[in-house]
C-alpha positions as a printed Julia matrix, in Angstrom:
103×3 Matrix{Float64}:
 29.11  -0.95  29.13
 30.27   2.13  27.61
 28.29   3.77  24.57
 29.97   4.21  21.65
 30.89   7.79  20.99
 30.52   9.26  17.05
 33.37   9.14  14.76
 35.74  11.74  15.11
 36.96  14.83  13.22
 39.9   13.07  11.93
 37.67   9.99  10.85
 36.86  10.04   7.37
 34.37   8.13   4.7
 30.4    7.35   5.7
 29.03   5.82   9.14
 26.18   4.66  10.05
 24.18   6.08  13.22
 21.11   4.37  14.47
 19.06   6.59  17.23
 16.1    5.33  19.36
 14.6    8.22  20.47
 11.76   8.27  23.48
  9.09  10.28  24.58
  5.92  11.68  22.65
  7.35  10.36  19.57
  4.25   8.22  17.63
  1.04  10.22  16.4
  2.61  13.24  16.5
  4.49  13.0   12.52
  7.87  12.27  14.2
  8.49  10.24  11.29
  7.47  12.33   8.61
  9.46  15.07   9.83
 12.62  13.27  10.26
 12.48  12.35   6.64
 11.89  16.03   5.82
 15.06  17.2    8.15
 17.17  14.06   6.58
 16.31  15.23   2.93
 16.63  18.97   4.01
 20.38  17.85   4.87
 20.97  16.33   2.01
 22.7   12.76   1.0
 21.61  10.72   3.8
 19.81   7.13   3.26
 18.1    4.99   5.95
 14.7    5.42   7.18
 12.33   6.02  10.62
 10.41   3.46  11.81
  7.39   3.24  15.05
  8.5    0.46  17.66
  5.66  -1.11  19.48
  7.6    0.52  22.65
  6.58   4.04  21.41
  9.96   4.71  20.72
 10.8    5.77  17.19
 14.08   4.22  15.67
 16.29   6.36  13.51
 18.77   4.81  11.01
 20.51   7.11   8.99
 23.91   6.57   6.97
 25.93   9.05   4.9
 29.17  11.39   6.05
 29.79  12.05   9.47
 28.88  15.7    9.74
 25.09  15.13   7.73
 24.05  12.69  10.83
 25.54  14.89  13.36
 23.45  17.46  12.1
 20.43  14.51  12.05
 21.08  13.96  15.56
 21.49  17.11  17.15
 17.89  17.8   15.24
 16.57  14.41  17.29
 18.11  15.89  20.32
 16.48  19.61  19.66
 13.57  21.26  20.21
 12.79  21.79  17.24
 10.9   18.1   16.39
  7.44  17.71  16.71
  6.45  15.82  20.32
  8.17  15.66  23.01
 11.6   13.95  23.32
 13.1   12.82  26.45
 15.8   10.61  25.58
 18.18   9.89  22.53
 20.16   6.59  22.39
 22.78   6.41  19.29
 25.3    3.68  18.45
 27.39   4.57  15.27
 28.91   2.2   13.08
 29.93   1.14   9.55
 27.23   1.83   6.77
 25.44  -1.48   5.34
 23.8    0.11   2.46
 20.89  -1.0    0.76
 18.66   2.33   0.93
 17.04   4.36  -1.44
 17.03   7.6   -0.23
 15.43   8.37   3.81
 12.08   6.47   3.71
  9.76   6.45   6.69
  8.37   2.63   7.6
């Protein structure tokens, strides 16, 4: 199956991009800090959330470029833990969020 690839240049109006991302991810304040970086960039809603996995899930919807930024953060080395992996599917936005809580 192929993996959807983010919107491009040319697209315009919000998406939504939901991230699992793996490794050293729980106990470390992954969360908090991805609420920090989403707030830092500005004008994104959605949230972070612990799976029992120890993977932390990443939802995040506002204009293309703010969650590319989001995601090439995930994909950094600049978050606290370790990452190994980052899985993204992008889509339409749902709505529904309050600013970038973490749950």
């Amino acid at each position: 199956m192929d993996r959807p690839t983010p919107p491009s240049a040319g697209d315009s109006g919000p998406v939504r991009l939901t991230a699992w991302v793996r490794g050293q991810v729980q106990g470390v304040g992954f969360r908090w800090h991805t609420r920090a970086r989403a707030l830092a960039i500005g004008e994104l809603r959605g949230f972070a959330l612990n799976l029992a996995d120890g993977r932390v899930q990443v939802v995040a919807e506002g204009d293309r470029e703010r969650c590319l930024l989001l995601l090439e953060w995930l994909r950094g080395g600049d978050t606290p833990g370790r990452v190994t992996g980052v899985t993204e599917i992008w889509d339409t936005p749902r709505g529904g969020y309050e600013g970038f809580s973490v749950r």
